[in-house]
Amino acid sequence: MFLPLAMDDVPDLAAYTGRMNRASDRVRVILLNSALGPLDYRVPEGMQVAPGSIVMAPLGPRKLPGVVWEAASFPAEEVDFKRLRPLREVREIASLSAPLRRLIEWTADYYLAPPAAVLRMVLSSGAAFVDDRPIVEYRLNGVVPDRMTPQREKALAALADQQGTASELAHLADVSIAVIRGLEKAGAMDRVEVPLTVAIDAPDPDFDKVSLNPEQAKVGALLTDAVNKREFRTFLLDGVTGSGKTEVYFEAIAQALRQDRQTLVLLPEIALTEPFLDRFRKRFGTEPIAWHSGLKQSERKRNWRALAEGQAKVVVGARSALFLPYRDLGLIIVDEAHEISFKQEDGVRYHARDVAVMRGLHEKIPIVLASATPAIESRHQVEQGNYELLELPTRFGPATMPEVEALDLTSDVPPRGSWLAPTLVRALQDNLDKGEQSLLFLNRRGFAPLTLCRTCGHRISCPNCTAWMVEHRLTRRLACHHCGHVMPLPEKCPECGDEDSLVACGPGVERICDEVKLLFPEARTAIVTSDTIWSPANASEFVARMEAGAIDIVVGTQLVTKGYHFPNLTLVGVVDADIGLEGGDLRAAERSFQQIAQVAGRAGRAEKPGHVYVQTRMPDAPVIQAIINNDRDGFYAAEMAARRSAAAPPFARLAAIIISSEDNAEAMETARLNGQTAPHADGFAVYGPAPAPLAMLRGRHRHRLLIHAHRSVELQKMVREWLQDLEWPRAVRVGIDVDPYSFV
Ligand code: ADP
Ligand code: ZN
């Protein structure tokens, strides 16, 4: 394992400026391969490189991309100059600025990841290495091939309005790439050359300005001032749902635009991108550039180039957008900053909110963390004096906060086999009669979370994971939500063979929607989960139908809890407020509070007042009480005190070492032996190994060592020194999770 150096070991870099441009010099290069440490190369005569240059370097018989780095950052073995191989080429398209290089070093150091793995996020999927040739895409042209096969038919049906590279089309149609190539040869596809550079309209800061109310204006002025001064400051923009946080940070973006600097807006979910693009266009006259995993290859390359060259002034994206090489970044907004989807759970396990703040520090720019329910960690940073708190405590205009009421499921009992309490059913009926929209929230995809055999008690579980298979009735399948394994719904019990003995246990959103249809056959319903809203296009179609009043009752998962603004949505029902409180997760109470407060925030966002019903078996639980009384400060105070007395984050630090293998005994034994070598120090304790709650995931057995450390301990340094001497069997994989979130 290659472990990077601590930041303290990086000496003053000024010594390097002006020294690197000499021909025939030696340079250190980080290659885009996590298994390799930094290597030295010779700069051939006539080639100009400096730290940050993107280069192609020879390695064995191959050529690998990499980035020239300050040699002092990453010591490497000194190789005799004469033996150094020359760099092949330098890519002029962009180079990595010093602030970005420092961010990469910090990220690698803090999250104990190889620098190359971080670098890969910067140079994402080869976008940096494209030449100027256009990308070739294909689309159907209506010609029916002479020879038809079932695969070809499938592709023709799936690709009606699509255009993309051969591999994208193959993926979309779920056929092999040979099928696409075959269709092209048969004359059924047109070849389209997509240029890499396109003109991008600059957003107009004054296109459709809103006038802020006095409360908003005060906050807006502080933000624009910070943008003007180009200072590193972190603002926690804490405003209730509908208070105008977006309008206010739009003012800050407008200011960055006036200065001709770039803004990055991070959103927690791709599904939120489309509504954001719409809203942005209304305010600024044109859409920003998007960055997320749903982009086509051509869009990716184009957008990468546009932001690296500086034409793209505003970029909105998922967490991966954080590491891109912006030409001149002036502002970062993290919207819905409390969302845990900002935490990446594989590869480099980083938290985009925290890395955003570090990027702000290195770039010397302001950062805005916007949320209606800030994370405990963020509020703690305010108390520590590291972040500045900006509050918007009331909704904009005539809108008021909704009335919240708990429904005690032990006295307001739903009829047998159903899940909605009589009071909630009556309220839904009323709302339907008034022609207003309702939302039922349950954070469970599918029809039922568990399928059980009535005869033998067998529960159908995933062959690859320690998890139940979830029934999806819409697609008539059972699916594992962890590894994606699917199987058809069995007709008889796979264990005892009894027919018609399988029963669905518990509700998912599909089941709640069935109940709604049974109760209100005339109501128009929609299910909103990642199964139904899986693309930006889907999301905007849903928004359009809601806005047009074509939906009466929405049943959704956490996907509907944030971002949306539907003026006619006045009733929210939380189907099961207790779900999140089960399980021993450190942040269970916090997350429940945030989720329910967010979903409640969807109700009554315009003139019509909103009403929220929260179904629970524990109406007296502190979380539920805090929600009903809209007592955010009370909840945070209680939660903070609980964390402090348990010495849990943010009052101490955690890190997890996850050791996995396909062979359970090997994983367990390796974890045990290596756990025994843990260093001993004050304020540093290692617990376990213990099997992860999901002991088996994707066919790998996982055991975890959990490190608990005082804030004064240099956690990374200790872990690095501990792990670098250890031996790992070949088939064992080690993952390190610093500041872990979910223990699944
Ligand atoms: P938040 O981001 O805090 O949820 P938004 O910025 O989405 O709040 O504002 C809620 C609604 O109120 C939006 O429709 C927004 O356009 C409107 N709004 C907020 N502030 C203003 C303002 N100063 N002038 C006009 N409309 C506003
Ligand atoms: Zn699985």
PDB file of N, CA, C and O in Angstrom, residues 54-86:
ATOM      1  N   ILE A  54      -0.140  18.419 -17.239  1.00  0.00           N
ATOM      2  CA  ILE A  54      -0.679  17.094 -17.504  1.00  0.00           C
ATOM      3  C   ILE A  54       0.160  16.482 -18.617  1.00  0.00           C
ATOM      4  O   ILE A  54       0.306  17.069 -19.687  1.00  0.00           O
ATOM      5  N   VAL A  55       0.738  15.309 -18.349  1.00  0.00           N
ATOM      6  CA  VAL A  55       1.685  14.731 -19.309  1.00  0.00           C
ATOM      7  C   VAL A  55       1.347  13.276 -19.613  1.00  0.00           C
ATOM      8  O   VAL A  55       0.574  12.645 -18.903  1.00  0.00           O
ATOM      9  N   MET A  56       1.944  12.784 -20.679  1.00  0.00           N
ATOM     10  CA  MET A  56       1.904  11.354 -20.964  1.00  0.00           C
ATOM     11  C   MET A  56       3.317  10.844 -20.728  1.00  0.00           C
ATOM     12  O   MET A  56       4.276  11.394 -21.257  1.00  0.00           O
ATOM     13  N   ALA A  57       3.409   9.778 -19.917  1.00  0.00           N
ATOM     14  CA  ALA A  57       4.732   9.286 -19.546  1.00  0.00           C
ATOM     15  C   ALA A  57       4.863   7.815 -19.895  1.00  0.00           C
ATOM     16  O   ALA A  57       3.886   7.067 -19.794  1.00  0.00           O
ATOM     17  N   PRO A  58       6.058   7.397 -20.315  1.00  0.00           N
ATOM     18  CA  PRO A  58       6.236   5.986 -20.642  1.00  0.00           C
ATOM     19  C   PRO A  58       6.325   5.146 -19.370  1.00  0.00           C
ATOM     20  O   PRO A  58       6.891   5.578 -18.368  1.00  0.00           O
ATOM     21  N   LEU A  59       5.730   3.974 -19.428  1.00  0.00           N
ATOM     22  CA  LEU A  59       5.876   3.029 -18.319  1.00  0.00           C
ATOM     23  C   LEU A  59       5.934   1.652 -18.954  1.00  0.00           C
ATOM     24  O   LEU A  59       4.946   1.205 -19.531  1.00  0.00           O
ATOM     25  N   GLY A  60       7.090   0.994 -18.855  1.00  0.00           N
ATOM     26  CA  GLY A  60       7.254  -0.262 -19.584  1.00  0.00           C
ATOM     27  C   GLY A  60       6.970   0.023 -21.043  1.00  0.00           C
ATOM     28  O   GLY A  60       7.382   1.055 -21.583  1.00  0.00           O
ATOM     29  N   PRO A  61       6.228  -0.855 -21.680  1.00  0.00           N
ATOM     30  CA  PRO A  61       5.937  -0.639 -23.097  1.00  0.00           C
ATOM     31  C   PRO A  61       4.769   0.336 -23.301  1.00  0.00           C
ATOM     32  O   PRO A  61       4.425   0.658 -24.429  1.00  0.00           O
ATOM     33  N   ARG A  62       4.137   0.780 -22.195  1.00  0.00           N
ATOM     34  CA  ARG A  62       2.926   1.585 -22.339  1.00  0.00           C
ATOM     35  C   ARG A  62       3.197   3.058 -22.104  1.00  0.00           C
ATOM     36  O   ARG A  62       4.296   3.470 -21.776  1.00  0.00           O
ATOM     37  N   LYS A  63       2.099   3.830 -22.249  1.00  0.00           N
ATOM     38  CA  LYS A  63       2.142   5.261 -22.030  1.00  0.00           C
ATOM     39  C   LYS A  63       1.025   5.547 -21.030  1.00  0.00           C
ATOM     40  O   LYS A  63      -0.104   5.100 -21.215  1.00  0.00           O
ATOM     41  N   LEU A  64       1.352   6.240 -19.956  1.00  0.00           N
ATOM     42  CA  LEU A  64       0.323   6.508 -18.948  1.00  0.00           C
ATOM     43  C   LEU A  64       0.192   8.006 -18.723  1.00  0.00           C
ATOM     44  O   LEU A  64       1.183   8.729 -18.722  1.00  0.00           O
ATOM     45  N   PRO A  65      -1.047   8.479 -18.474  1.00  0.00           N
ATOM     46  CA  PRO A  65      -1.210   9.878 -18.112  1.00  0.00           C
ATOM     47  C   PRO A  65      -0.756  10.145 -16.677  1.00  0.00           C
ATOM     48  O   PRO A  65      -0.797   9.256 -15.826  1.00  0.00           O
ATOM     49  N   GLY A  66      -0.327  11.352 -16.433  1.00  0.00           N
ATOM     50  CA  GLY A  66       0.087  11.729 -15.093  1.00  0.00           C
ATOM     51  C   GLY A  66       0.204  13.228 -14.980  1.00  0.00           C
ATOM     52  O   GLY A  66      -0.065  13.963 -15.927  1.00  0.00           O
ATOM     53  N   VAL A  67       0.600  13.683 -13.800  1.00  0.00           N
ATOM     54  CA  VAL A  67       0.731  15.118 -13.567  1.00  0.00           C
ATOM     55  C   VAL A  67       2.085  15.402 -12.924  1.00  0.00           C
ATOM     56  O   VAL A  67       2.515  14.693 -12.012  1.00  0.00           O
ATOM     57  N   VAL A  68       2.765  16.416 -13.428  1.00  0.00           N
ATOM     58  CA  VAL A  68       4.046  16.836 -12.865  1.00  0.00           C
ATOM     59  C   VAL A  68       3.785  17.471 -11.500  1.00  0.00           C
ATOM     60  O   VAL A  68       2.847  18.249 -11.344  1.00  0.00           O
ATOM     61  N   TRP A  69       4.613  17.098 -10.518  1.00  0.00           N
ATOM     62  CA  TRP A  69       4.377  17.558  -9.147  1.00  0.00           C
ATOM     63  C   TRP A  69       5.650  18.131  -8.550  1.00  0.00           C
ATOM     64  O   TRP A  69       6.747  17.773  -8.991  1.00  0.00           O
ATOM     65  N   GLU A  70       5.503  18.951  -7.540  1.00  0.00           N
ATOM     66  CA  GLU A  70       6.662  19.399  -6.795  1.00  0.00           C
ATOM     67  C   GLU A  70       7.346  18.175  -6.199  1.00  0.00           C
ATOM     68  O   GLU A  70       6.714  17.396  -5.485  1.00  0.00           O
ATOM     69  N   ALA A  71       8.619  18.018  -6.478  1.00  0.00           N
ATOM     70  CA  ALA A  71       9.319  16.819  -6.021  1.00  0.00           C
ATOM     71  C   ALA A  71       9.298  16.717  -4.500  1.00  0.00           C
ATOM     72  O   ALA A  71       9.229  15.630  -3.936  1.00  0.00           O
ATOM     73  N   ALA A  72       9.310  17.859  -3.831  1.00  0.00           N
ATOM     74  CA  ALA A  72       9.397  17.847  -2.378  1.00  0.00           C
ATOM     75  C   ALA A  72       8.119  17.311  -1.721  1.00  0.00           C
ATOM     76  O   ALA A  72       8.135  16.877  -0.577  1.00  0.00           O
ATOM     77  N   SER A  73       6.998  17.356  -2.432  1.00  0.00           N
ATOM     78  CA  SER A  73       5.751  16.870  -1.841  1.00  0.00           C
ATOM     79  C   SER A  73       5.759  15.362  -1.656  1.00  0.00           C
ATOM     80  O   SER A  73       5.178  14.835  -0.731  1.00  0.00           O
ATOM     81  N   PHE A  74       6.388  14.673  -2.592  1.00  0.00           N
ATOM     82  CA  PHE A  74       6.377  13.220  -2.560  1.00  0.00           C
ATOM     83  C   PHE A  74       7.776  12.682  -2.809  1.00  0.00           C
ATOM     84  O   PHE A  74       8.183  12.498  -3.958  1.00  0.00           O
ATOM     85  N   PRO A  75       8.517  12.440  -1.763  1.00  0.00           N
ATOM     86  CA  PRO A  75       9.865  11.924  -1.952  1.00  0.00           C
ATOM     87  C   PRO A  75       9.819  10.596  -2.710  1.00  0.00           C
ATOM     88  O   PRO A  75       8.912   9.806  -2.516  1.00  0.00           O
ATOM     89  N   ALA A  76      10.764  10.411  -3.586  1.00  0.00           N
ATOM     90  CA  ALA A  76      10.861   9.132  -4.293  1.00  0.00           C
ATOM     91  C   ALA A  76      12.335   8.762  -4.350  1.00  0.00           C
ATOM     92  O   ALA A  76      13.204   9.595  -4.100  1.00  0.00           O
ATOM     93  N   GLU A  77      12.568   7.530  -4.693  1.00  0.00           N
ATOM     94  CA  GLU A  77      13.934   7.046  -4.805  1.00  0.00           C
ATOM     95  C   GLU A  77      14.682   7.849  -5.876  1.00  0.00           C
ATOM     96  O   GLU A  77      14.154   8.079  -6.960  1.00  0.00           O
ATOM     97  N   GLU A  78      15.872   8.302  -5.575  1.00  0.00           N
ATOM     98  CA  GLU A  78      16.643   9.049  -6.570  1.00  0.00           C
ATOM     99  C   GLU A  78      17.178   8.078  -7.628  1.00  0.00           C
ATOM    100  O   GLU A  78      17.863   7.122  -7.308  1.00  0.00           O
ATOM    101  N   VAL A  79      16.825   8.346  -8.846  1.00  0.00           N
ATOM    102  CA  VAL A  79      17.321   7.512  -9.935  1.00  0.00           C
ATOM    103  C   VAL A  79      18.348   8.339 -10.705  1.00  0.00           C
ATOM    104  O   VAL A  79      18.161   9.543 -10.885  1.00  0.00           O
ATOM    105  N   ASP A  80      19.408   7.700 -11.124  1.00  0.00           N
ATOM    106  CA  ASP A  80      20.455   8.394 -11.862  1.00  0.00           C
ATOM    107  C   ASP A  80      19.851   9.067 -13.104  1.00  0.00           C
ATOM    108  O   ASP A  80      19.055   8.465 -13.833  1.00  0.00           O
ATOM    109  N   PHE A  81      20.201  10.333 -13.314  1.00  0.00           N
ATOM    110  CA  PHE A  81      19.595  11.126 -14.379  1.00  0.00           C
ATOM    111  C   PHE A  81      19.655  10.422 -15.730  1.00  0.00           C
ATOM    112  O   PHE A  81      18.711  10.452 -16.513  1.00  0.00           O
ATOM    113  N   LYS A  82      20.785   9.765 -15.971  1.00  0.00           N
ATOM    114  CA  LYS A  82      20.960   9.148 -17.295  1.00  0.00           C
ATOM    115  C   LYS A  82      19.966   8.020 -17.540  1.00  0.00           C
ATOM    116  O   LYS A  82      19.680   7.669 -18.671  1.00  0.00           O
ATOM    117  N   ARG A  83      19.456   7.455 -16.445  1.00  0.00           N
ATOM    118  CA  ARG A  83      18.534   6.329 -16.621  1.00  0.00           C
ATOM    119  C   ARG A  83      17.073   6.776 -16.752  1.00  0.00           C
ATOM    120  O   ARG A  83      16.184   5.953 -16.973  1.00  0.00           O
ATOM    121  N   LEU A  84      16.828   8.059 -16.571  1.00  0.00           N
ATOM    122  CA  LEU A  84      15.429   8.527 -16.634  1.00  0.00           C
ATOM    123  C   LEU A  84      14.904   8.454 -18.066  1.00  0.00           C
ATOM    124  O   LEU A  84      15.595   8.802 -19.014  1.00  0.00           O
ATOM    125  N   ARG A  85      13.645   8.055 -18.184  1.00  0.00           N
ATOM    126  CA  ARG A  85      13.033   8.040 -19.512  1.00  0.00           C
ATOM    127  C   ARG A  85      12.386   9.397 -19.783  1.00  0.00           C
ATOM    128  O   ARG A  85      11.900  10.051 -18.868  1.00  0.00           O
ATOM    129  N   PRO A  86      12.369   9.809 -21.018  1.00  0.00           N
ATOM    130  CA  PRO A  86      11.794  11.122 -21.323  1.00  0.00           C
ATOM    131  C   PRO A  86      10.263  11.093 -21.344  1.00  0.00           C
ATOM    132  O   PRO A  86       9.662  10.087 -21.735  1.00  0.00           O
TER     133      PRO A  86
END
